[in-house]
Amino acid sequence: MRSSISLGRIAGVQVGLNISVVVIVAILVFGLAFGRFPLVFPGRSWAVYLLAGIVAAVLFMASLLAHELAHAIMARREGVGVSRITLWLLGGVAELQSEPRSPGADFRIAVVGPATSLAAGVVFAVVALLTSATLGPGLVAGMFAYLAGVNVLLAVFNLIPAAPLDGGRVLRAALWARWGDRVRAAITAARAGRGFGYGLIALGFLQVVTGRSFDGLWLALIGLFLVNAASAEEQQTRLGSALQGVRVGEVMSRHPVVAHPDETVAELVDRVVMPRRLSTYPLVGDDGSFAGLVTLNRVRHVDPAVRDVTRVRDIACPPAEVPQARPDELLIELLARMRGSPDGRAVVLDPEGRLIGLLTPTDISRAVQTADLHGHASGLRGADLAPPYREGPGHHRDAA
């Protein structure tokens, strides 16, 4: 899940918005400003309803962000790195760099999100009561009451025991503690998530074909996401089990063909791209330090007319955005850091920071085949969703 808009760092975690978040915000604003609020609190101008809808949407997204930040902060306390938080159409994703080391840590990381949403619901409920007591029952108090209800709904829905929902993480932690086998527990939770997803798809389809409600389309969309995410999570778990103990140095490509940062794109094409036809070229400076990464896709995007004057450093992925590893690092830990990386490659450096190897999708596939497992490492960690939330004629749907 890529971030289209960066919000910077909050509590030390990189936070971003996927462009699809605009859709859910628009649904929220439209559904509230032209549906629920005029129906429940008639007599105001459209500008007042629109302002209330915008404020409610912003506060909902803030509470969703708080939910994800709670996951991230707890994960860091448990020794698990956090790559980023991304808000998108169906909710939020906190991308963890590794898995919890114990059932207890897994449980705490999972349950803190719904607990935060529940706490937000209580806070909004208190604000609604205080507003109603001071200003009287009306639009403002109703807006906070709505936010209280939707946060409680968010907490309850995400505790359904089906991965990748938080309840699926809780189920995994419980089974892990009982069986002493994390892989078996994770696969069981993923299968529960897939079954729940298929159930939502069937229910949504039934609602649509019977003409009862177009909410079925939203249910089916959430169900499809759950099926895909749960399947990817099961695959990732099996991959992690198969590659247990494999080191980066065992599977990396040694002595990769490199380029100089000041070389032009045309020179790179003539010197190595055409003769060698490799997909990836690390950049190495005069001092031997790693200076970036160029792929064929980046080269193709350069207009042939300007390749003679374009330096490869200008099109390269910056070193800070390329996952880096040591040869003795576990491969599965590196794969977790590679999720969402711009080019899907990693470089292997020695203790002095000099390039000694490259890890590409081909290397990963070869390692998987060696382990007699077909597939690839993918998936999202910590996806939080909420079901449709009916609001009358102008209903909208929430995702968290």
mmCIF file of C-alpha atoms in Angstrom, residues 10 13 76 130 143 170-171 189 214 225 233 259 315 360:
data_model
loop_
_atom_site.group_PDB
_atom_site.id
_atom_site.type_symbol
_atom_site.label_atom_id
_atom_site.label_comp_id
_atom_site.label_asym_id
_atom_site.label_seq_id
_atom_site.Cartn_x
_atom_site.Cartn_y
_atom_site.Cartn_z
ATOM 1 C CA ILE A 10 4.146 11.372 14.039
ATOM 2 C CA VAL A 13 6.579 6.899 12.618
ATOM 3 C CA ARG A 76 8.136 -0.532 18.914
ATOM 4 C CA LEU A 130 -21.248 17.906 27.575
ATOM 5 C CA MET A 143 -21.857 15.019 15.265
ATOM 6 C CA VAL A 170 -5.646 -11.975 18.914
ATOM 7 C CA LEU A 171 -6.732 -15.433 17.701
ATOM 8 C CA ALA A 189 -6.000 -17.311 11.704
ATOM 9 C CA PHE A 214 -26.396 -1.554 -2.554
ATOM 10 C CA PHE A 225 -9.789 -7.518 0.361
ATOM 11 C CA GLU A 233 -0.573 -13.725 4.838
ATOM 12 C CA ALA A 259 27.614 1.848 -12.549
ATOM 13 C CA ILE A 315 17.247 8.753 -11.978
ATOM 14 C CA THR A 360 16.629 -9.258 -6.608
#
